[in-house]
Short mmCIF file of C-alpha atoms and ligand atoms in Angstrom, two decimals:
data_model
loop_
_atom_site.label_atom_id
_atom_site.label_comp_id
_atom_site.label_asym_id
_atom_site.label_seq_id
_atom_site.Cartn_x
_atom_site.Cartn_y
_atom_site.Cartn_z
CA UNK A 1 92.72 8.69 -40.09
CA UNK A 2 90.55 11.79 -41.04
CA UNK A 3 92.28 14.54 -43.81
CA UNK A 4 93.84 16.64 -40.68
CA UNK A 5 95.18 14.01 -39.00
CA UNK A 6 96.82 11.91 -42.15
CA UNK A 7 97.82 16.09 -42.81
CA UNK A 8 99.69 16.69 -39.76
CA UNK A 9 101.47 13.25 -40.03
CA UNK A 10 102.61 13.61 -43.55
CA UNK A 11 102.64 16.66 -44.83
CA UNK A 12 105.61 19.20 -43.70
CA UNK A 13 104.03 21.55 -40.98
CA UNK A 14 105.08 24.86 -43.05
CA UNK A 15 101.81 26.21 -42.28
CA UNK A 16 99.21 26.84 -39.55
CA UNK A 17 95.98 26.02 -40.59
CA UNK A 18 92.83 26.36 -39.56
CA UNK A 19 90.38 23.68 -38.07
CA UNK A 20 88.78 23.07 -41.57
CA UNK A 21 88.94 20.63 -44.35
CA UNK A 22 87.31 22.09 -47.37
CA UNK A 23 85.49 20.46 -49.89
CA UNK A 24 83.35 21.87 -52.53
CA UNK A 25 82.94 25.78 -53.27
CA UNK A 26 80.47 27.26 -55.65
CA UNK A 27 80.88 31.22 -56.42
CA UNK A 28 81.86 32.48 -53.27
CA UNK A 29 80.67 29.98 -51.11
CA UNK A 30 82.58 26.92 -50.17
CA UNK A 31 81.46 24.02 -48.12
CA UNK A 32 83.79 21.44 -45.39
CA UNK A 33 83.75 17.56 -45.03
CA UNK A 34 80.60 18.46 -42.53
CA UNK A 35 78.50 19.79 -45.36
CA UNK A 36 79.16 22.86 -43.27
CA UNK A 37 78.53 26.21 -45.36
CA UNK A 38 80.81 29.06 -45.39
CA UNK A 39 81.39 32.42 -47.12
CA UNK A 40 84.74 32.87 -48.59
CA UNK A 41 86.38 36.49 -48.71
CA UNK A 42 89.66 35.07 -49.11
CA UNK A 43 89.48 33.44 -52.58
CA UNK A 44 92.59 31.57 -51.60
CA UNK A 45 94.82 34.11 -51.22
CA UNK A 46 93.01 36.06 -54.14
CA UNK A 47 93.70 33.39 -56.81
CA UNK A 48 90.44 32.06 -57.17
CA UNK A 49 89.55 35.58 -58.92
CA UNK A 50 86.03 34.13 -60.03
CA UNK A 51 85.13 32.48 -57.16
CA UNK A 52 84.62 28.53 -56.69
CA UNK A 53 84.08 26.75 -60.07
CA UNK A 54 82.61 29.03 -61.92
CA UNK A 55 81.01 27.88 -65.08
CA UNK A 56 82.77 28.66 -68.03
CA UNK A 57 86.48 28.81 -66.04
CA UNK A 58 85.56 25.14 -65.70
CA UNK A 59 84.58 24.49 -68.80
CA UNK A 60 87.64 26.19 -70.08
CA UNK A 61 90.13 24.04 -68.44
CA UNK A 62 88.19 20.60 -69.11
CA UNK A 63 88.37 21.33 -72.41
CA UNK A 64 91.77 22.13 -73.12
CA UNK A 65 92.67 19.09 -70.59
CA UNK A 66 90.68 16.94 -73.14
CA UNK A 67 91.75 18.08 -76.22
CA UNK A 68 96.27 18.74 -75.09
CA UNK A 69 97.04 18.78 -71.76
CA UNK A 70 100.65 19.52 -71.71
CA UNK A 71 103.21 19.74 -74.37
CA UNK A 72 106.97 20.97 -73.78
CA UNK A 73 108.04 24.19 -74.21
CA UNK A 74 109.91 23.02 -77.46
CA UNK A 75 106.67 23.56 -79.29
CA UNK A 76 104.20 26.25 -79.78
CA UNK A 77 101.03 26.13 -77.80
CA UNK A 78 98.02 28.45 -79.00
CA UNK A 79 96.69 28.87 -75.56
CA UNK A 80 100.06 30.49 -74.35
CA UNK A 81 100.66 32.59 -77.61
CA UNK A 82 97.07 34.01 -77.00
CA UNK A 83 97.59 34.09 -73.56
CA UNK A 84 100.88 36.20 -74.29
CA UNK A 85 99.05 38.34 -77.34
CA UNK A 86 96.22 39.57 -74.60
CA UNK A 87 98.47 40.10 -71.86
CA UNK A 88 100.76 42.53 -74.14
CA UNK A 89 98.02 44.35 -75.75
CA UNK A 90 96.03 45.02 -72.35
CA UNK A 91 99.18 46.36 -70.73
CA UNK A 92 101.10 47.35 -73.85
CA UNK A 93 104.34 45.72 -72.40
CA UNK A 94 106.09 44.04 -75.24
CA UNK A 95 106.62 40.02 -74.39
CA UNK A 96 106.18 37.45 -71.79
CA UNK A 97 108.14 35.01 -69.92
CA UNK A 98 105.72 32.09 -68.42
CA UNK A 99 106.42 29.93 -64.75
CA UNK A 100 104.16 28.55 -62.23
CA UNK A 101 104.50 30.95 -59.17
CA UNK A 102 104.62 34.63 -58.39
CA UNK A 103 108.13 33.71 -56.48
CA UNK A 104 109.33 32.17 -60.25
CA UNK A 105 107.65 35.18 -61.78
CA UNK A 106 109.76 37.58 -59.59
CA UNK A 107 112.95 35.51 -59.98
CA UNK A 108 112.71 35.79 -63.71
CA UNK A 109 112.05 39.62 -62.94
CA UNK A 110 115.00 39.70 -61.11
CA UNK A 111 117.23 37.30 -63.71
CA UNK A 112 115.94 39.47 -66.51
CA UNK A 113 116.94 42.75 -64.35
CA UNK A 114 120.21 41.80 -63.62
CA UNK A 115 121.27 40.27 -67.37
CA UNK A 116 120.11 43.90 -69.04
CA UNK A 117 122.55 45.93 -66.44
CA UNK A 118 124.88 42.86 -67.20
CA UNK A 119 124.90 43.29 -71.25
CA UNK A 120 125.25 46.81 -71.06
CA UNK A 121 127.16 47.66 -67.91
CA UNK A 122 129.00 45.08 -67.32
CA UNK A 123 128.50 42.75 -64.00
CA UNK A 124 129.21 44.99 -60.95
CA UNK A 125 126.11 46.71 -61.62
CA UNK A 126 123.51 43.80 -60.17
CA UNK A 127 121.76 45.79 -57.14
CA UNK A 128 118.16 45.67 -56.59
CA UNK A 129 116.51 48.06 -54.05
CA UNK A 130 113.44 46.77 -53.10
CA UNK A 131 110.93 48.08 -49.93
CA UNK A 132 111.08 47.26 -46.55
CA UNK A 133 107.63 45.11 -45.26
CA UNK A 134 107.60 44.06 -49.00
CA UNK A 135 106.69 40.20 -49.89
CA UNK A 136 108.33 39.02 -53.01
CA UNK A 137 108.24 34.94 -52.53
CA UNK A 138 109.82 31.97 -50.59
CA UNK A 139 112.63 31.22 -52.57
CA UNK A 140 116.36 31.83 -51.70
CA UNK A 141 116.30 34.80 -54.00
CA UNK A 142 112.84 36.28 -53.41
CA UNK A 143 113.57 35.93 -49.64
CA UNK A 144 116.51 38.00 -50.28
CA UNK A 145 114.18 40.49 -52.43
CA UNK A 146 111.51 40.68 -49.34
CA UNK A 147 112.44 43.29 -46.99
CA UNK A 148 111.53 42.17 -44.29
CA UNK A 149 114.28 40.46 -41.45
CA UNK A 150 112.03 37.57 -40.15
CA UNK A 151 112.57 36.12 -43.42
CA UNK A 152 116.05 35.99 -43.80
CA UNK A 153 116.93 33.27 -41.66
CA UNK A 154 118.03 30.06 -41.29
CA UNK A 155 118.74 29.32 -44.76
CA UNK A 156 121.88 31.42 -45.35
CA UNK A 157 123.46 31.85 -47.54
CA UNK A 158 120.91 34.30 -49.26
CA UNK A 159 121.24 35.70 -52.17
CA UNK A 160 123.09 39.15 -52.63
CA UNK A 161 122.64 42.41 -54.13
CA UNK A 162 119.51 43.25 -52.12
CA UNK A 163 119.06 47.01 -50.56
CA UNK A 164 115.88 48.08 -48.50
CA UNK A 165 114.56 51.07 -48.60
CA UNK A 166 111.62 52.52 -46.59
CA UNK A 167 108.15 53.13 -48.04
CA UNK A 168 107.20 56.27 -49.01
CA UNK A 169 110.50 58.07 -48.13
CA UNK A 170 111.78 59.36 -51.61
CA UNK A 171 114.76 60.71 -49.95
CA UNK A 172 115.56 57.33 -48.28
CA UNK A 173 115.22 55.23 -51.89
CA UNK A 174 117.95 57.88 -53.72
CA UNK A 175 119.97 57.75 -50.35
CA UNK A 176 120.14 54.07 -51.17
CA UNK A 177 120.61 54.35 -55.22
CA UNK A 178 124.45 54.18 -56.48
CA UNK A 179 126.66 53.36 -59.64
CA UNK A 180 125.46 49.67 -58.81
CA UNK A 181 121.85 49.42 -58.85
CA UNK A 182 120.30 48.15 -61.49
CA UNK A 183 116.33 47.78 -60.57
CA UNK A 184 113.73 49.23 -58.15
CA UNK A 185 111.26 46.46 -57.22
CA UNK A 186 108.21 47.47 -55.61
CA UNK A 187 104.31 46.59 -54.44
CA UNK A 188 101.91 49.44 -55.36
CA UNK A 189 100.50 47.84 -52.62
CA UNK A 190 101.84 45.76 -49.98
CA UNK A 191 99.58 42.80 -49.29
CA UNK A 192 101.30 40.54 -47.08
CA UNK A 193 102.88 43.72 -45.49
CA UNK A 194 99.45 44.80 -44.25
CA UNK A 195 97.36 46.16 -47.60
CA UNK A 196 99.80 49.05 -47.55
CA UNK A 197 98.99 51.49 -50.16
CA UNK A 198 101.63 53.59 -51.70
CA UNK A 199 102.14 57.39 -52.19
CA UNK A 200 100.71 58.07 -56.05
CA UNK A 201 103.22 60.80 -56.19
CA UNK A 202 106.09 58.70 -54.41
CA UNK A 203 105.53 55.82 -57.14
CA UNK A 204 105.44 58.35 -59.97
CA UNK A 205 109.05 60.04 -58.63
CA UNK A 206 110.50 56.58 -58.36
CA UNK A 207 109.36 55.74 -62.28
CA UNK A 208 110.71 59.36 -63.70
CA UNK A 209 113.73 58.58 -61.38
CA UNK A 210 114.40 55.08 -62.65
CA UNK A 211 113.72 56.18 -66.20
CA UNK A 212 116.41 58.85 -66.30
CA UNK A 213 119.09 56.63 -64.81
CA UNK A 214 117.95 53.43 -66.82
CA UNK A 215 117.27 51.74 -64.01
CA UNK A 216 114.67 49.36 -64.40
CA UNK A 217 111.52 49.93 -62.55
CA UNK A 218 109.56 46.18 -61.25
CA UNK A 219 106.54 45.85 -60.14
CA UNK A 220 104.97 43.27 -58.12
CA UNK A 221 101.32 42.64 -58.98
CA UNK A 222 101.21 38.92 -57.82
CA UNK A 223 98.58 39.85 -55.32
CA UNK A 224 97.55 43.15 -57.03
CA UNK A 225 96.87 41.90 -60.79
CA UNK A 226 93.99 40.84 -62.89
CA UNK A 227 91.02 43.11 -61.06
CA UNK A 228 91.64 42.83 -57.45
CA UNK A 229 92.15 46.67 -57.01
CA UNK A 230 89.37 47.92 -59.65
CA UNK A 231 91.79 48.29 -62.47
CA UNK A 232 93.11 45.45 -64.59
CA UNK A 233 96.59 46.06 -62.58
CA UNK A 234 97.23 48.25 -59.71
CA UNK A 235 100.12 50.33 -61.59
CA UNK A 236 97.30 51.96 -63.47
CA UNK A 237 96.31 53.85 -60.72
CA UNK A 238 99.53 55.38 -60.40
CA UNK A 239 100.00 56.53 -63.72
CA UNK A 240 103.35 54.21 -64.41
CA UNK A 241 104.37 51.83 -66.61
CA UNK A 242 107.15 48.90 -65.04
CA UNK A 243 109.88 48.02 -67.03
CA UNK A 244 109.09 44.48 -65.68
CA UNK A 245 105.83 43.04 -63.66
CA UNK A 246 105.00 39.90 -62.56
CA UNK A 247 101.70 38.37 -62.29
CA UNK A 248 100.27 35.21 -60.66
CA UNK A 249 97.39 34.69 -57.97
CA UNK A 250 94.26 35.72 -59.70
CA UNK A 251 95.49 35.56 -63.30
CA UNK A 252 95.24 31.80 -63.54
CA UNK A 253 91.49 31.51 -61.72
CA UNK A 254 92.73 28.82 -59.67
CA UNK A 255 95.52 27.16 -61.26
CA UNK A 256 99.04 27.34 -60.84
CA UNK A 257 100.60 30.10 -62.83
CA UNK A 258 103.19 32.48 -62.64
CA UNK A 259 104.16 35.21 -65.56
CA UNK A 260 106.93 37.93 -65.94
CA UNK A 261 105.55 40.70 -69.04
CA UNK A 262 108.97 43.10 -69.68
CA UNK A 263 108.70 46.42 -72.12
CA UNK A 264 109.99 47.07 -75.32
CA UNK A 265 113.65 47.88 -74.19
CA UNK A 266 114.52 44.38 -72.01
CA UNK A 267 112.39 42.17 -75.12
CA UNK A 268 115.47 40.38 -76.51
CA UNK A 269 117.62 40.42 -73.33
CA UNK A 270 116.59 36.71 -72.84
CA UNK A 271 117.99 34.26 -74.47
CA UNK A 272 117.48 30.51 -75.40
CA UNK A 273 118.75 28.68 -72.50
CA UNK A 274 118.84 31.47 -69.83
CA UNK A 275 115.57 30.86 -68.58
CA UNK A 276 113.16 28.07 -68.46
CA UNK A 277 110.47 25.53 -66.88
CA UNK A 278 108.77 22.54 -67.46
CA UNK A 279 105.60 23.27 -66.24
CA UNK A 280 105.53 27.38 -67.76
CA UNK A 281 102.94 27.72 -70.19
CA UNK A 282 100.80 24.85 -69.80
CA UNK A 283 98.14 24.80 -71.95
CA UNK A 284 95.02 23.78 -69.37
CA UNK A 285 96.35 26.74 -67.21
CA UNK A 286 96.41 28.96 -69.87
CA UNK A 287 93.14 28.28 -71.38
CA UNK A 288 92.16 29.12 -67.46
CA UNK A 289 93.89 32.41 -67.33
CA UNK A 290 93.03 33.29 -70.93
CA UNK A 291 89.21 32.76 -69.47
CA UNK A 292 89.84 34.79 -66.65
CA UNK A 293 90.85 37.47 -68.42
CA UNK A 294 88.04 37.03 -70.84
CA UNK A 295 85.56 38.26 -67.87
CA UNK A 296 88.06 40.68 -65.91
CA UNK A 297 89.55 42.70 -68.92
CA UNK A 298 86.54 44.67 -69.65
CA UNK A 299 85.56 48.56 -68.00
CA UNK A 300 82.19 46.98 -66.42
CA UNK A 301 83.84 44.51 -64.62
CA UNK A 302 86.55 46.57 -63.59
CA UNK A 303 83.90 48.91 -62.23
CA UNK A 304 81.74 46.50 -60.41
CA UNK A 305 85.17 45.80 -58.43
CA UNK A 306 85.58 49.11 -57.33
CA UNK A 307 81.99 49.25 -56.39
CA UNK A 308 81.77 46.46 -54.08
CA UNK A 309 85.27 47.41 -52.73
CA UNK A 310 83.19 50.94 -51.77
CA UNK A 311 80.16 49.19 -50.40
CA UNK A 312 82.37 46.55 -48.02
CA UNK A 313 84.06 49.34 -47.25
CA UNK A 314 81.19 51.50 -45.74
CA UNK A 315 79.59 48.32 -44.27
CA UNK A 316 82.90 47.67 -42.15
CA UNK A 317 83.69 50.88 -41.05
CA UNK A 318 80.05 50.52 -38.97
CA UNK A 319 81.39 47.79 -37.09
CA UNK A 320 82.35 49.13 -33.63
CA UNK A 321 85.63 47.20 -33.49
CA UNK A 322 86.85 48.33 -36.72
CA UNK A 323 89.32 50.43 -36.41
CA UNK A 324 90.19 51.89 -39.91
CA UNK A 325 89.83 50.12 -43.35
CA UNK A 326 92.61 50.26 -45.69
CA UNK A 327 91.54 49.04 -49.43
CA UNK A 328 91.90 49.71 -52.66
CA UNK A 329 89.30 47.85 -55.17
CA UNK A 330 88.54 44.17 -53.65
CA UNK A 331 92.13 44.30 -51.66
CA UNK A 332 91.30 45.19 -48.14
CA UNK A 333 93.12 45.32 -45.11
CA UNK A 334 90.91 45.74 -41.47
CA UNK A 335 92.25 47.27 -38.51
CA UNK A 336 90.52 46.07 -35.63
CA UNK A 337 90.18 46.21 -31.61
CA UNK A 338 92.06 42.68 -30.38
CA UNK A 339 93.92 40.11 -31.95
CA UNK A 340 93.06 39.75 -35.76
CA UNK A 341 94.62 35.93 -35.48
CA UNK A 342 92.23 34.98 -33.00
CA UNK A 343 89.90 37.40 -34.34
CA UNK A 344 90.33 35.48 -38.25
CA UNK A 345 90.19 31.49 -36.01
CA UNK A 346 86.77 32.73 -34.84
CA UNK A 347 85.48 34.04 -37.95
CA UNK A 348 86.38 30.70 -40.12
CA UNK A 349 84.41 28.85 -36.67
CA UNK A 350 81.45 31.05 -37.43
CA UNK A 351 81.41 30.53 -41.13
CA UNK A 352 83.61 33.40 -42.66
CA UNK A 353 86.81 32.17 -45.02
CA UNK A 354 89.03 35.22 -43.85
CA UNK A 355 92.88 36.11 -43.80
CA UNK A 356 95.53 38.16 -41.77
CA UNK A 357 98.16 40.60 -43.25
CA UNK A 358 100.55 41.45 -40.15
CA UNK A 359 98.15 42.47 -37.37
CA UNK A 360 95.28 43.29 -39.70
CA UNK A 361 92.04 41.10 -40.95
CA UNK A 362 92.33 40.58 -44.42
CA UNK A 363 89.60 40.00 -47.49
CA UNK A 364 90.62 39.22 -50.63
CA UNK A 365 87.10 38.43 -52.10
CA UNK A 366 86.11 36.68 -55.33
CA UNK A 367 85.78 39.57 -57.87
CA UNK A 368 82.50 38.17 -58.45
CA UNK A 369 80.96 38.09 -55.02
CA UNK A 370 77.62 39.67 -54.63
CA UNK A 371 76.55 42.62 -52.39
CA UNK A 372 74.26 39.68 -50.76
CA UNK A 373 77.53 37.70 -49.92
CA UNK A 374 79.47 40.97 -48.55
CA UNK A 375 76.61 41.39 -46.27
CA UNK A 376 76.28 37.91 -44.67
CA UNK A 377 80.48 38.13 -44.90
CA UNK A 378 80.29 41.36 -42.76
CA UNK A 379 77.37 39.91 -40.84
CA UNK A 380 79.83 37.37 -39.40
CA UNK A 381 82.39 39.41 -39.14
CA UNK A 382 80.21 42.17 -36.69
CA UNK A 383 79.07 38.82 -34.62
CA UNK A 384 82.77 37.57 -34.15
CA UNK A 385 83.97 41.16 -33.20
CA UNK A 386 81.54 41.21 -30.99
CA UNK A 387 82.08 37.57 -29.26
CA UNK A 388 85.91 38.39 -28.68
CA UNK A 389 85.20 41.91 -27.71
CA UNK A 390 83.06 41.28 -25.26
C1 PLP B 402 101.94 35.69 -53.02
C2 PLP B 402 102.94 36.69 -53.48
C3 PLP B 402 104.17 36.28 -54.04
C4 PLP B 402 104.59 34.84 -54.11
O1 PLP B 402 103.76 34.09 -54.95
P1 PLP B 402 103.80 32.49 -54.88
O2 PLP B 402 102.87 32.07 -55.97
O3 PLP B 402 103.35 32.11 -53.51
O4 PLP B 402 105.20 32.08 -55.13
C5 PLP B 402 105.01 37.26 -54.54
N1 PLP B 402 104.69 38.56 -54.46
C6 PLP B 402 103.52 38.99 -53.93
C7 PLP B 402 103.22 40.43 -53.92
C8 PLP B 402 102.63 38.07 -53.40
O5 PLP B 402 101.49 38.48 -52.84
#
């Protein structure tokens, strides 16, 4: 049997792939069983930040893996208190909680949320409003958290103490606020919602309001974090600072990794015991995220992000099927004429690594893609539009 046929008879069909078996990837460029060649603007769901292998990311992780791969968390690991010491002083949030996934990330959010309203409150006061078309993970709980209905099914019961409010309705978020809600848990920008940028002023009346009724404000940046909109996180933009944010994707470079950073006033709410996984804080995968951040944590970088983000940007809006281009930094969301599934199956055929977001294209490049590789990337793009269109 051949990789997709020993796939689709033993592993769980919980996804619909496309026609390709990767192999190798260098940069931004990855290559299939074939030897084929193809440009990736996907990064795997923005987590391979740096692109395919790059140099020192590699050597990074080899050399941690050689040296202590994995301890428990009953000891203290330099790669995860310098991991933690970096992430604090770039965002000036006070401590860290580590996991493996943005969905354990936002759970710990959530448990972390819900045991500060519990301490001082008392236990009635658990409610989380989150947004409607938000994505917050595939667990029970973060299934609960994601506002959107096709996700709460089947596997009832879910979890309570969720509310839904509608994006960038102010009046519709207090409408939905009472004696019982205890966080606000939000996306700057929705990804798997459809690259859905939010309000700046919307964002900054939901922070005042949460701040004056000690409500604690979380923020999302699983998909936003580490560089992908031009700033180191996406709350920057807005002028806010989260109680609580959770980070994954992009942070670990291509490793498993999931972390929830609180500020000074929810630091000691966790206690030993109340939270806790094997795998958090793994020394290889922090010696990989403490690399990332190593190249992404600086203005130039940062800058460079925003640039190319501006120059795809341009380029696709010249496509005649291109509709409109919704984007912030690297994130980008593509309207387009026809059927952005069939339009994204066609583009992977013709040698473009892209994703959907709802009924959009979407790119998540490799921060460090070249101008070059955007070109051939919209290249392809403009010949597949062009194919279905026709
Ligand atoms: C991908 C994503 C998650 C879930 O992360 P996993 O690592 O797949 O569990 C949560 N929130 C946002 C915004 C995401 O994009």
């Amino acid at each position: 049997m051949n990789t997709k046929e020993k796939d689709l008879q033993y592993i769980m069909h919980t996804y619909g792939r496309y026609d390709v078996a990767l192999k190798s990837g260098k940069g931004a460029v990855a290559y299939d069983e074939d030897g084929k060649r193809y440009i990736d603007v996907s990064s795997g769901i923005g987590v391979n930040s740096l692109g395919y292998c790059d140099e020192g990311w590699v050597k990074a992780i080899s050399a941690q893996a050689a040296t202590i791969q994995h301890m428990s968390n009953y000891f203290y690991s330099a790669q995860a208190s310098d991991l933690a010491e970096t992430l604090c002083t770039l965002t000036g949030l006070a401590k860290v909680c580590f996991g493996n996934s943005g969905a354990e990330a936002n759970e710990c959010a959530i448990k972390i949320a819900r045991k500060y309203s519990f301490d001082k409150y008392g236990a009635e006061r658990n409610e989380i409003i989150t947004l409607q078309n938000s994505f917050h993970g595939r667990t029970v709980t973060t299934l609960s958290a994601t506002g959107q209905e096709v996700f709460h099914n089947y596997f009832f019961p879910f979890t309570q103490g969720f509310k839904y409010a509608e994006p960038n309705n102010l009046d519709d978020l207090k409408n939905n606020i009472d004696e019982k809600t205890c966080a606000v848990m939000l996306e700057v920008v929705q990804g798997e919602g459809g690259v859905n940028i939010l309000d700046k002023d919307y964002v900054q009346a939901i922070a005042s309001l949460c701040e004056k009724n000690d409500i604690l404000l979380i923020i999302d940046e699983v998909q936003t974090g580490v560089g992908r909109t031009g700033k180191l996180f996406a709350h920057e933009h807005y002028g806010v600072k989260p109680d609580l944010m959770t980070v994954a994707k992009g942070i670990g470079g291509g490793l498993p990794i999931g972390i929830c950073l609180c500020g000074e006033k929810l630091k000691d709410v966790m206690s030993p015991s109340t939270h806790g996984t094997t795998f958090g804080a793994n020394p290889v995968v922090c010696a990989g995220a403490n690399y990332v951040l190593s190249r992404v944590a600086n203005a130039e970088f940062l800058n460079a992000v925003e640039e190319k983000g501006k120059y795809l940007e341009e380029k696709l809006l010249k496509i005649e099927a291109v509709k409109s281009v919704r984007r912030l930094g690297l994130m980008v969301g593509i309207e387009i004429d026809g059927d952005a599934h069939e339009a994204a199956a066609k583009c992977v055929a013709n040698g473009l690594l892209i994703i959907t977001a709802k009924d959009l294209l979407r790119m998540l490049p490799p921060l460090t893609i070249t101008t070059d590789e955007l070109d051939e990337a919209v290249a392809i793009l403009d010949k597949t539009l062009k194919e279905i269109t026709e």
